[in-house]
Structures are given as C-alpha cells and as structure tokens.
PDB file of C-alpha atoms and ligand atoms in Angstrom:
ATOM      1  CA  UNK S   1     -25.048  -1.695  14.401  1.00 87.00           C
ATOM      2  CA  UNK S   2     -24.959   2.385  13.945  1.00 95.00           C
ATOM      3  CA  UNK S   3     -21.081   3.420  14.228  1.00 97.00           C
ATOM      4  CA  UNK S   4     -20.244   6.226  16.942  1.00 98.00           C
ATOM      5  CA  UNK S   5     -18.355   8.427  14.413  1.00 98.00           C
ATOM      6  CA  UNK S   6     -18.270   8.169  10.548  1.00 98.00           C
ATOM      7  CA  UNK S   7     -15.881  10.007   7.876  1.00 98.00           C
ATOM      8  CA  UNK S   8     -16.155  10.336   4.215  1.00 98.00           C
ATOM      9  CA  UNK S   9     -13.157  11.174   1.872  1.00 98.00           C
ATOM     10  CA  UNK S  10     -13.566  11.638  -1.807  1.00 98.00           C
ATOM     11  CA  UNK S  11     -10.127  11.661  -3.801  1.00 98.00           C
ATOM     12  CA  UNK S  12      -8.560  11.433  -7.350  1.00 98.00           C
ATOM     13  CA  UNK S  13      -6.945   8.574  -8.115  1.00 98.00           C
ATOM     14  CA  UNK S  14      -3.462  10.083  -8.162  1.00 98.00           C
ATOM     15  CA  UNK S  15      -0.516   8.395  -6.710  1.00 98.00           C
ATOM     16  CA  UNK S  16      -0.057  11.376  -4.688  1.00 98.00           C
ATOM     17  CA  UNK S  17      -2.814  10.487  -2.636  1.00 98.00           C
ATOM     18  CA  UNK S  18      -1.870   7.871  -1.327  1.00 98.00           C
ATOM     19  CA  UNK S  19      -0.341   8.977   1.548  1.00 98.00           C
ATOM     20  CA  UNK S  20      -3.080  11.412   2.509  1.00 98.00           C
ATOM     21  CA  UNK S  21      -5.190   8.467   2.421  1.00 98.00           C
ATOM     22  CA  UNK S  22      -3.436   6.546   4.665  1.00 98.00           C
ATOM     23  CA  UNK S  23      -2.600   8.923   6.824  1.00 98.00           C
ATOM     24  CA  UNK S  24      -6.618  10.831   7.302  1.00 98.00           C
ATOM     25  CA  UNK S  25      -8.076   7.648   7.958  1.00 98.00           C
ATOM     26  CA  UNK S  26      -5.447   6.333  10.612  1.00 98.00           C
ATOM     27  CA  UNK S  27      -5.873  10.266  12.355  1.00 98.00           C
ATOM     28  CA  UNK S  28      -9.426   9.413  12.441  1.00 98.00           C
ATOM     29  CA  UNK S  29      -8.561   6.244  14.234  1.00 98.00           C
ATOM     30  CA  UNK S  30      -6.788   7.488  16.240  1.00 97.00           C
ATOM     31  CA  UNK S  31      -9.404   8.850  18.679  1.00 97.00           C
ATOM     32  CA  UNK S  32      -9.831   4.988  19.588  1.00 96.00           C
ATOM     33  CA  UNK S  33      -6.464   5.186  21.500  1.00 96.00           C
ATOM     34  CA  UNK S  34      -5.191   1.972  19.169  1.00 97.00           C
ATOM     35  CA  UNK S  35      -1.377   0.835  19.341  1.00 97.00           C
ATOM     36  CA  UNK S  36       1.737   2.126  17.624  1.00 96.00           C
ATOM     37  CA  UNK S  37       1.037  -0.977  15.718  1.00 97.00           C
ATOM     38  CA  UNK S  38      -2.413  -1.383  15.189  1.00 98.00           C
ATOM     39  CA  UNK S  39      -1.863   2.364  13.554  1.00 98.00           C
ATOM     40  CA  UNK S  40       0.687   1.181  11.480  1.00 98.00           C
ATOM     41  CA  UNK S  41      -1.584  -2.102  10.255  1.00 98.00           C
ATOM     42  CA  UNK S  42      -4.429  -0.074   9.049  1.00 98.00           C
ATOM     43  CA  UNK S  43      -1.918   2.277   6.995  1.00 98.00           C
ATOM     44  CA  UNK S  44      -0.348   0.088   5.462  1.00 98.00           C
ATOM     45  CA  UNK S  45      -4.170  -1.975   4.331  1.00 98.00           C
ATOM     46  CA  UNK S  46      -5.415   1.318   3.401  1.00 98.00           C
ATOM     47  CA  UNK S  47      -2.200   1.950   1.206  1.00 98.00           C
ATOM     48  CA  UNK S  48      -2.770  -1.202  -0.049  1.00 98.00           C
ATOM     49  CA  UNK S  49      -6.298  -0.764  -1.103  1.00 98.00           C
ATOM     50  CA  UNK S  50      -5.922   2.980  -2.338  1.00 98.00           C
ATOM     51  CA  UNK S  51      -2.901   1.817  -4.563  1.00 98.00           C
ATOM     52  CA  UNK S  52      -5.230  -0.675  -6.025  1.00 98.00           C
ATOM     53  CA  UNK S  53      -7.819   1.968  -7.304  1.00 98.00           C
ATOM     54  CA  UNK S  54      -4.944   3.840  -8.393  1.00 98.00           C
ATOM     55  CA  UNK S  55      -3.028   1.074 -10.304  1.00 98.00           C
ATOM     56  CA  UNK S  56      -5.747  -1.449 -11.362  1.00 98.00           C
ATOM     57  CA  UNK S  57      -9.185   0.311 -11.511  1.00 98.00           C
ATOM     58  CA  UNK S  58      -8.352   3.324 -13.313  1.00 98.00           C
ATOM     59  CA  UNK S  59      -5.112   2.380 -15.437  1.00 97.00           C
ATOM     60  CA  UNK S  60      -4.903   5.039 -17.835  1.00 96.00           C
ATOM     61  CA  UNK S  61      -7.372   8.038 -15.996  1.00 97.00           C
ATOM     62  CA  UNK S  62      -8.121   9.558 -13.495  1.00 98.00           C
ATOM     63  CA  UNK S  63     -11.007   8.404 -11.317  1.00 98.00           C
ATOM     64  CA  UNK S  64     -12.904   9.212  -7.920  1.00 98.00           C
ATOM     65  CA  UNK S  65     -11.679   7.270  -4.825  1.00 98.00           C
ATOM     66  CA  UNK S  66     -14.436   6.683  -2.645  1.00 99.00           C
ATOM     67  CA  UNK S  67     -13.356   5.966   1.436  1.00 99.00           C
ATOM     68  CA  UNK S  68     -15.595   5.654   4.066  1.00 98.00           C
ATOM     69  CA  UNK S  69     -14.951   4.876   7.646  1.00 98.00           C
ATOM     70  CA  UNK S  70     -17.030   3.828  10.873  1.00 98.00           C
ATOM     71  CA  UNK S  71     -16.178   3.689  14.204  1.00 98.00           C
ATOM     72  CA  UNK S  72     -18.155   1.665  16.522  1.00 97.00           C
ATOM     73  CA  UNK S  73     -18.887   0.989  20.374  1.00 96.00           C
ATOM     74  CA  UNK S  74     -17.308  -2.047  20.751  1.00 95.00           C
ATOM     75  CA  UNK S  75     -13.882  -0.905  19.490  1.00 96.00           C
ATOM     76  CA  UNK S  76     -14.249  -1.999  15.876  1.00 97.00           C
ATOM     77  CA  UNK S  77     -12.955   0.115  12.835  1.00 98.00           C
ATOM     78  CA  UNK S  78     -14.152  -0.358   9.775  1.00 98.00           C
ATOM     79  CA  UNK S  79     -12.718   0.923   6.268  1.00 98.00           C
ATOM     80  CA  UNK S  80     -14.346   1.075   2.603  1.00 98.00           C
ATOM     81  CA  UNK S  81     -12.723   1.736  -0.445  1.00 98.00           C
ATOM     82  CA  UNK S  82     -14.402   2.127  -3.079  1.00 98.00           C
ATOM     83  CA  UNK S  83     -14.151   2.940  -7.049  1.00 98.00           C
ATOM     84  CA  UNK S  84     -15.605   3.236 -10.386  1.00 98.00           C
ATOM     85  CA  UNK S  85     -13.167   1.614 -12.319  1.00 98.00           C
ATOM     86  CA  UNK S  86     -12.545  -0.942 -14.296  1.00 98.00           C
ATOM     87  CA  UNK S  87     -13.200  -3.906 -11.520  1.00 98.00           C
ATOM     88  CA  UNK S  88     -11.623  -7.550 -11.299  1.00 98.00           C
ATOM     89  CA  UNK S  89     -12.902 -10.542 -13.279  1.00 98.00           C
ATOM     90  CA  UNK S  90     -12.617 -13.644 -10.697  1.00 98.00           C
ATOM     91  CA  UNK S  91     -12.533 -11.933  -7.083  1.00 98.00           C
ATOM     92  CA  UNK S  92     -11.124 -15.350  -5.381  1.00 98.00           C
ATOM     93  CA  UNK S  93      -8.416 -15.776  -8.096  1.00 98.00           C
ATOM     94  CA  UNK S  94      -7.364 -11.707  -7.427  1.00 98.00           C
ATOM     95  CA  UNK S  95      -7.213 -12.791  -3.349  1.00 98.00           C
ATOM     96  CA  UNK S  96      -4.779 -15.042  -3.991  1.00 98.00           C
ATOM     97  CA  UNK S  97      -0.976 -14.170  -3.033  1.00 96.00           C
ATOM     98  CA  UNK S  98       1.177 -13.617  -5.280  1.00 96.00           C
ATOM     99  CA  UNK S  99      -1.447 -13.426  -8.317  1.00 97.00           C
ATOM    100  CA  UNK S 100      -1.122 -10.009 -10.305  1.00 97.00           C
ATOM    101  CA  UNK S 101      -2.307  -8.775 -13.759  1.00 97.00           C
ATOM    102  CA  UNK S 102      -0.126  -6.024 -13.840  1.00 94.00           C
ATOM    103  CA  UNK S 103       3.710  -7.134 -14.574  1.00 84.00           C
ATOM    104  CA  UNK S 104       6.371  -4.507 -14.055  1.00 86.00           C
ATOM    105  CA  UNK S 105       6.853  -4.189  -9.917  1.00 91.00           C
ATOM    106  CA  UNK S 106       3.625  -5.068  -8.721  1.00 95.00           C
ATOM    107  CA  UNK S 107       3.817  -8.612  -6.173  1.00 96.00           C
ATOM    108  CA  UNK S 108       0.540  -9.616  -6.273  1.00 97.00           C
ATOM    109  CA  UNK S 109       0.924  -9.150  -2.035  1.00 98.00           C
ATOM    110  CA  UNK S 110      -1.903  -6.546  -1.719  1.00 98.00           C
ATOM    111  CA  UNK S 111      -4.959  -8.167  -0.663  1.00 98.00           C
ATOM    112  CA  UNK S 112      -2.716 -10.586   0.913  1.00 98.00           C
ATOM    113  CA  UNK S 113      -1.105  -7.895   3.190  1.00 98.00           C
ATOM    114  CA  UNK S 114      -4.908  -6.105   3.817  1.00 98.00           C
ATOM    115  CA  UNK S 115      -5.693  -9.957   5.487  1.00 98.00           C
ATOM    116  CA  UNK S 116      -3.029 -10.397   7.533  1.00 98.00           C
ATOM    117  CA  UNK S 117      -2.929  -6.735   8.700  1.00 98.00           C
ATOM    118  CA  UNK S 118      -7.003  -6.740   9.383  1.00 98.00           C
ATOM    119  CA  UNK S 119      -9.065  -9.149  11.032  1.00 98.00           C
ATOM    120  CA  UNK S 120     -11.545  -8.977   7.816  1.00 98.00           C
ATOM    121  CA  UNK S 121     -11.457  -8.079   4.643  1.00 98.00           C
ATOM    122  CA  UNK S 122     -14.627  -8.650   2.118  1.00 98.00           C
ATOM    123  CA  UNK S 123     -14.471  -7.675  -1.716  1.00 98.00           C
ATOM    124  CA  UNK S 124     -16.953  -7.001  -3.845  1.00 98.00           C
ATOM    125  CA  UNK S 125     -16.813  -6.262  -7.327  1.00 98.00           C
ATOM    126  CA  UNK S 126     -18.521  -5.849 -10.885  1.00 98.00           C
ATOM    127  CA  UNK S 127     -16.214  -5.965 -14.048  1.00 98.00           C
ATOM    128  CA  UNK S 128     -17.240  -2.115 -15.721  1.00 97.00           C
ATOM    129  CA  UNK S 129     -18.663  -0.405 -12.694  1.00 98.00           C
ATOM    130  CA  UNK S 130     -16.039  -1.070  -9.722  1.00 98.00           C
ATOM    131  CA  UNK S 131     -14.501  -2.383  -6.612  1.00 98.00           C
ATOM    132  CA  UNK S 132     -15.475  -2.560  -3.077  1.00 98.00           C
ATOM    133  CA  UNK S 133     -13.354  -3.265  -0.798  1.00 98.00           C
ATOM    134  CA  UNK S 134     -14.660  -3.714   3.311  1.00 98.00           C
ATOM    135  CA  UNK S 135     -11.783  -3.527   5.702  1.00 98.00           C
ATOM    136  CA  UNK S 136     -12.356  -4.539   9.632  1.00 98.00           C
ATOM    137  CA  UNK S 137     -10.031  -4.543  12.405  1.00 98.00           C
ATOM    138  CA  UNK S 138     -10.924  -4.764  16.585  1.00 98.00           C
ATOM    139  CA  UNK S 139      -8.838  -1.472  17.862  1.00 97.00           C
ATOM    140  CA  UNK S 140      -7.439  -3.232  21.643  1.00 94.00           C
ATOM    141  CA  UNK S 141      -6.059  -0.365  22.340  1.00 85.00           C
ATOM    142  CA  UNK S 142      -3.118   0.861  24.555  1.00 72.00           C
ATOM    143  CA  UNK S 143      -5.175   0.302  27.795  1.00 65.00           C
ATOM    144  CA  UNK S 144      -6.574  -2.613  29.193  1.00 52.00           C
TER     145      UNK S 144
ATOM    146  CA  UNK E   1      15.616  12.819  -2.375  1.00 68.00           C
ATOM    147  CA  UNK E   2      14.468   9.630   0.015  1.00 88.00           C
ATOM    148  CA  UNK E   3      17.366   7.900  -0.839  1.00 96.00           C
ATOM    149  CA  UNK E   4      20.972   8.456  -0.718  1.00 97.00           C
ATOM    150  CA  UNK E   5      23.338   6.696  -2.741  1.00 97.00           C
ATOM    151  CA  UNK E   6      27.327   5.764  -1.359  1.00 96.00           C
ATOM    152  CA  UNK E   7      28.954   4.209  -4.293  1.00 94.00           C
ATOM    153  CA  UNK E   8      32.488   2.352  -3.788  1.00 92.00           C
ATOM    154  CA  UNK E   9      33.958   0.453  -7.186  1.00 86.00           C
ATOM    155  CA  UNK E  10      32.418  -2.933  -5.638  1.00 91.00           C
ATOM    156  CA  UNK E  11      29.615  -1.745  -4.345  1.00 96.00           C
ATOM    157  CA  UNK E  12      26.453   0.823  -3.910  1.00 97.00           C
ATOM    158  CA  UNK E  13      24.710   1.401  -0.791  1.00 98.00           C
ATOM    159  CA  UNK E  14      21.096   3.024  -1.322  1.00 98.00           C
ATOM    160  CA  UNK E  15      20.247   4.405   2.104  1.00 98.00           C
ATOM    161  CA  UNK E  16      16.413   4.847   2.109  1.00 98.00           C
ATOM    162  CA  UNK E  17      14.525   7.126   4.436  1.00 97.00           C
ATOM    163  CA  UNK E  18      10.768   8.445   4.940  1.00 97.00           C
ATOM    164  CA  UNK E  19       8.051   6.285   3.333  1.00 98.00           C
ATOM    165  CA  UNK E  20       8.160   3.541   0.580  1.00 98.00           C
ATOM    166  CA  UNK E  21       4.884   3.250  -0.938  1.00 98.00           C
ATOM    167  CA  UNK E  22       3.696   2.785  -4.995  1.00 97.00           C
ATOM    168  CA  UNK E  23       4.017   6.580  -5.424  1.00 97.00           C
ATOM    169  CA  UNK E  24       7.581   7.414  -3.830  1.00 97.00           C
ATOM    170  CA  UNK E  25       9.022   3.850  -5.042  1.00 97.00           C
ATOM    171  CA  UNK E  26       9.175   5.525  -8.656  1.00 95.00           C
ATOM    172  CA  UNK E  27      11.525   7.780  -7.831  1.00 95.00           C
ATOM    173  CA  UNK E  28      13.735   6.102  -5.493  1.00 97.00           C
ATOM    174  CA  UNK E  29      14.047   2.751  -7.732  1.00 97.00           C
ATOM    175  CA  UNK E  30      15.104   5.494 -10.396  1.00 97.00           C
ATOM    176  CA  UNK E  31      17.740   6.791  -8.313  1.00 97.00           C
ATOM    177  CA  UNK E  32      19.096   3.676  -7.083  1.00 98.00           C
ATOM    178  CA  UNK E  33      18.741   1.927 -11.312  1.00 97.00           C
ATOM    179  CA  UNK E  34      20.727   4.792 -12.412  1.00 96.00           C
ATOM    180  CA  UNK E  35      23.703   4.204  -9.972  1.00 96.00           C
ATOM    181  CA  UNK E  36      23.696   0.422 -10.780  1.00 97.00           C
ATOM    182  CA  UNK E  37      23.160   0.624 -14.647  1.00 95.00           C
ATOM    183  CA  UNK E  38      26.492   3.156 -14.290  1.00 94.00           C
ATOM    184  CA  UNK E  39      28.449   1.055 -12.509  1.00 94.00           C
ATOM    185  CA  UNK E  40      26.591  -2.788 -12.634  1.00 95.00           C
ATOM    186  CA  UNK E  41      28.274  -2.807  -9.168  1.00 96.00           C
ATOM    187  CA  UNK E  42      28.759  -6.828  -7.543  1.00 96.00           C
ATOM    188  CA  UNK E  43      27.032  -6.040  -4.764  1.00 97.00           C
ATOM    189  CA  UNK E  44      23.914  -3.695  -4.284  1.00 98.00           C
ATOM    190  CA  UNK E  45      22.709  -2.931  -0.170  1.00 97.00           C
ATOM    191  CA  UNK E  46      19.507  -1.225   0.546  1.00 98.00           C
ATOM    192  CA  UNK E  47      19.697   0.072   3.883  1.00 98.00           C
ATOM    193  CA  UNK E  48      15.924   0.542   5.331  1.00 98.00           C
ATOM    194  CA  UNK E  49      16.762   1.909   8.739  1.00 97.00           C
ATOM    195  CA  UNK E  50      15.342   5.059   8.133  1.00 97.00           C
ATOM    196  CA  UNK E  51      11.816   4.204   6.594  1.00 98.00           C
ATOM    197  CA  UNK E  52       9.015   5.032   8.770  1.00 97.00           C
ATOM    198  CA  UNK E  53       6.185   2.938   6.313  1.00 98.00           C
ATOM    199  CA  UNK E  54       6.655   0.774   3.649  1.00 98.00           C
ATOM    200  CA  UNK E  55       3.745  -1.573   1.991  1.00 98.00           C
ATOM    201  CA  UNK E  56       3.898  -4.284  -1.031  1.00 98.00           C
ATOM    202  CA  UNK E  57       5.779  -1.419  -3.085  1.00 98.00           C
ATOM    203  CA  UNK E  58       8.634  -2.029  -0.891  1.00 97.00           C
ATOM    204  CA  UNK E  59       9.040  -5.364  -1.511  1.00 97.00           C
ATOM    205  CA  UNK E  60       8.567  -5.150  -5.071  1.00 97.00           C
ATOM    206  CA  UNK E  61      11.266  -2.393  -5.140  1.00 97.00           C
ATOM    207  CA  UNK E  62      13.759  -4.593  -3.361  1.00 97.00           C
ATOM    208  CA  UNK E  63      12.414  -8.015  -6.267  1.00 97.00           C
ATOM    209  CA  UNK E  64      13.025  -5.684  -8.816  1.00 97.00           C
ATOM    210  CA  UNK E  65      16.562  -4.597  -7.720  1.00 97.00           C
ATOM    211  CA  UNK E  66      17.297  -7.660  -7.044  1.00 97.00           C
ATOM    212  CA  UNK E  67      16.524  -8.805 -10.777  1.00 96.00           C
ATOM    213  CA  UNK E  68      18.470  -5.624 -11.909  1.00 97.00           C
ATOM    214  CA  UNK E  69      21.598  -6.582 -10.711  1.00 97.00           C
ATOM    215  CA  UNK E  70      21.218 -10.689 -10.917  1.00 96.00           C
ATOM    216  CA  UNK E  71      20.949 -10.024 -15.047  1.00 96.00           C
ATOM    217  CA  UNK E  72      24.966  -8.831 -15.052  1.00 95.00           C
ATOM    218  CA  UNK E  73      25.776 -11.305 -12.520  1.00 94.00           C
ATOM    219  CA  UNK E  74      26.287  -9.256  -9.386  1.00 92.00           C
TER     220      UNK E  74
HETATM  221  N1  ADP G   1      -9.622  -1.879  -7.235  1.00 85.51           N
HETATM  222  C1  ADP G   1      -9.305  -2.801  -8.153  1.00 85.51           C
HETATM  223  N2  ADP G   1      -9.827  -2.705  -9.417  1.00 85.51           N
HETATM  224  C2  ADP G   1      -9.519  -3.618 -10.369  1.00 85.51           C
HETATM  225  N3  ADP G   1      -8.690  -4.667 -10.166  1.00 85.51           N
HETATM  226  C3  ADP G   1      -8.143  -4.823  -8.944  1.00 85.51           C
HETATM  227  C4  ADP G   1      -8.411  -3.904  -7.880  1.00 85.51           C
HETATM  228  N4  ADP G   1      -7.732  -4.308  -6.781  1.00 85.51           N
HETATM  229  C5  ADP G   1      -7.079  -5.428  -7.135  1.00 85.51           C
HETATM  230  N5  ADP G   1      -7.312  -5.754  -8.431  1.00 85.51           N
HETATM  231  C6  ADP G   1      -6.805  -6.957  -9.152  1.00 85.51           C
HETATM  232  O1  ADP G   1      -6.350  -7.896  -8.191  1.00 85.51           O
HETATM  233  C7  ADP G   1      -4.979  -8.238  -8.439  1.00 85.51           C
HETATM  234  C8  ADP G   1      -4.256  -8.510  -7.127  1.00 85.51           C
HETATM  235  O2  ADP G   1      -4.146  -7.330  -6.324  1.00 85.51           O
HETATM  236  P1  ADP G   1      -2.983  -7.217  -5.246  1.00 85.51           P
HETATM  237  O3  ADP G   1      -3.043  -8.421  -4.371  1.00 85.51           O
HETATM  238  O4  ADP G   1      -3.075  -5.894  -4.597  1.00 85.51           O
HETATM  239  O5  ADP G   1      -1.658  -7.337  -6.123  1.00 85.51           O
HETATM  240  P2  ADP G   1      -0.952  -6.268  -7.094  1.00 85.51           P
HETATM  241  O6  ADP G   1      -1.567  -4.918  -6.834  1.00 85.51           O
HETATM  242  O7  ADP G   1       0.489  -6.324  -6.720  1.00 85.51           O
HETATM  243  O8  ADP G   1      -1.222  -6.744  -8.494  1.00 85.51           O
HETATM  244  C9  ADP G   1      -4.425  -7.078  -9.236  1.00 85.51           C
HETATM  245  O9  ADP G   1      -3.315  -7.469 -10.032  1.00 85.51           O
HETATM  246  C10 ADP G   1      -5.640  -6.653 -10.067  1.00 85.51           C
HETATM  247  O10 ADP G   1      -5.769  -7.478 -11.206  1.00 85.51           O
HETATM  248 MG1   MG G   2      -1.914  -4.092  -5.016  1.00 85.51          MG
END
C-alpha cells in the first residue's frame, strides 16, 4: 500500500539531535489527530531508535541518520531509522531486554521500550554496513 | 540547568524538569554526582514531577544513582 503523506529527515548522529528527531516526526504525526499518548509513544520509540544510531552504530564518529516516515489511509504510521554504522551481530540476542554491549548507563530497555510502545517493530541489520529499524503503530485517534 | 539540587546534611533532593533523554541525562547525572560525591548524603530523592519526556536514559540515570550512593552505604 502507497502512504498518503511521506517525510524524509537526514541528520548527524549527534546527541543533540535527538530531540529534533523525536519531536519532527511526532509533528508530522500529528496531522492524524492521534492521542496525547499515542504522541508521546512514538517519541519516546523514535528516541529510542535515534539514540541507538547515535550510541551503538557510530561509537566514535559521526554518521548520517537516515528517518523516513509514511502515513497511510487506514490510520497506520510507520517509522524507519536507518544508519551506516557499525550494525549488530545476532539481531534476536540485541531484542532481548535487558541485553546491552555498551556498559556505563545504557539498560539494554531500548528495543524493548520501541515494542511495547508500537504495535511492530522489525530490524534488519548487516554487521559493517548498518541498521534498519521499521517502526509501526495504528494512530486511533482522539475521535471515534 | 534541568535539575535543581536542595541539599540538607541527610539528604539531597534533585528536582528534575524538561526532558530526560541520552543527550540531557549527561549533564543532569553530572549535576546531581557532584552533590552526592560532596556530601555521600544517606538518602538521595529524584523528584520527576516536572519532566515532560523521559525514555530508557531515564531509567538508567535513576540505576546509576542508585549504584552511586548504595557503594557508601546510603
Ligand atoms: N543501530 C544500532 N547499531 C548497532 N548496534 C545496535 C543498534 N541498535 C541497537 N544495537 C545493539 O543492540 C543492543 C540493545 O539495544 P537497546 O535495547 O536499545 O539497549 P541499550 O541501547 O541500552 O544497549 C545494544 O547494546 C547494541 O549492541
Ligand atoms: Mg538503546
């Protein structure tokens, strides 16, 4: 299916960003009339995601963020976040809560947060050439 | 600063406002370390009323405070 209304956003991965991430994709969103808290679940996956570019795929450059967004007729949303970097050895093992590579005050929560906060979530990923990750969430919306 | 710190001898409030997410948690676990390695207070509180987002970062922030001020004994 062909979505309604697409966006593209290209970004360095600097910390920075992270907030205008989360923030331009749920303003696009936000044409679909969604909840207060529907809002607030697809900022916090797209933090989520974004940090993990930031963080993970590039840990010691900077590298190009790669978001995408679709809007379609039957009030689905979908998100991709994409990079370049370094990307994840055993996708399943990365899914699971709790399990991080990076010590210090990473939880290991992330993908675990993007699942409960979405209604899919789909990675895809090739260690030395990147990370996709496919975000989906049915907007309800404030009427009906 | 997004958070302000109230310190009595016993204890250190860290009153957090605006958005907790990998970028701002930097700065506001700095601010709130350097109170508690001054003072290794018994009891640290992390007020959250006035965040507006927070993600993972947040609860790493409060696991890593947490482990901060369990390693005196407070
Ligand atoms: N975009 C990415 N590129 C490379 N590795 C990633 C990426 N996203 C996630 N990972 C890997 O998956 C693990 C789990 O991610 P997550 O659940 O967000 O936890 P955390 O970020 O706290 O480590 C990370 O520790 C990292 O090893
Ligand atoms: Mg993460």
């Amino acid at each position: 299916m062909k979505p309604i209304n697409e966006i593209k956003l290209e970004l360095e991965s600097r910390s920075v960003n992270e907030s205008f991430a989360r923030v331009a994709v749920s303003a696009f969103v936000a044409q679909m009339d969604p909840t207060v808290e529907e809002i607030s679940d697809i900022k916090t996956a797209v933090s989520e995601a974004v940090t993990n570019c930031i963080v993970h795929a590039y840990p010691v450059s900077v590298g190009k963020i790669y978001i995408w967004a679709g809007l379609y007729e039957d009030g689905r949303v979908r998100i991709r976040i994409k990079d370049r970097g370094c990307g994840i050895i055993d996708v399943k093992q990365a899914m699971e809560p709790l399990f991080t590579t990076l010590g210090g005050e990473r939880t290991g929560l992330g993908f675990a947060v993007m699942e409960s906060f979405m209604d899919k979530i789909r990675v895809r990923s090739k260690v030395g050439s990147g990370t996709t990750v496919t975000l989906e969430k049915n907007i309800k919306g404030r009427v009906n | 600063m997004p958070v302000q710190i109230i310190s009595t001898p016993m204890r250190i409030t860290a009153f957090i406002s605006g958005e907790i997410d990998h970028h701002n948690a930097v700065r506001i676990r700095e601010a709130i370390d350097s109170s508690v390695e001054k003072q290794c207070p018994k009891v640290l509180r992390i007020d959250f009323s006035d965040v507006s987002f927070m993600d993972s970062s947040g609860v790493g922030l409060v696991m890593g405070r947490y482990k901060v001020v369990n390693s005196y004994g407070g």
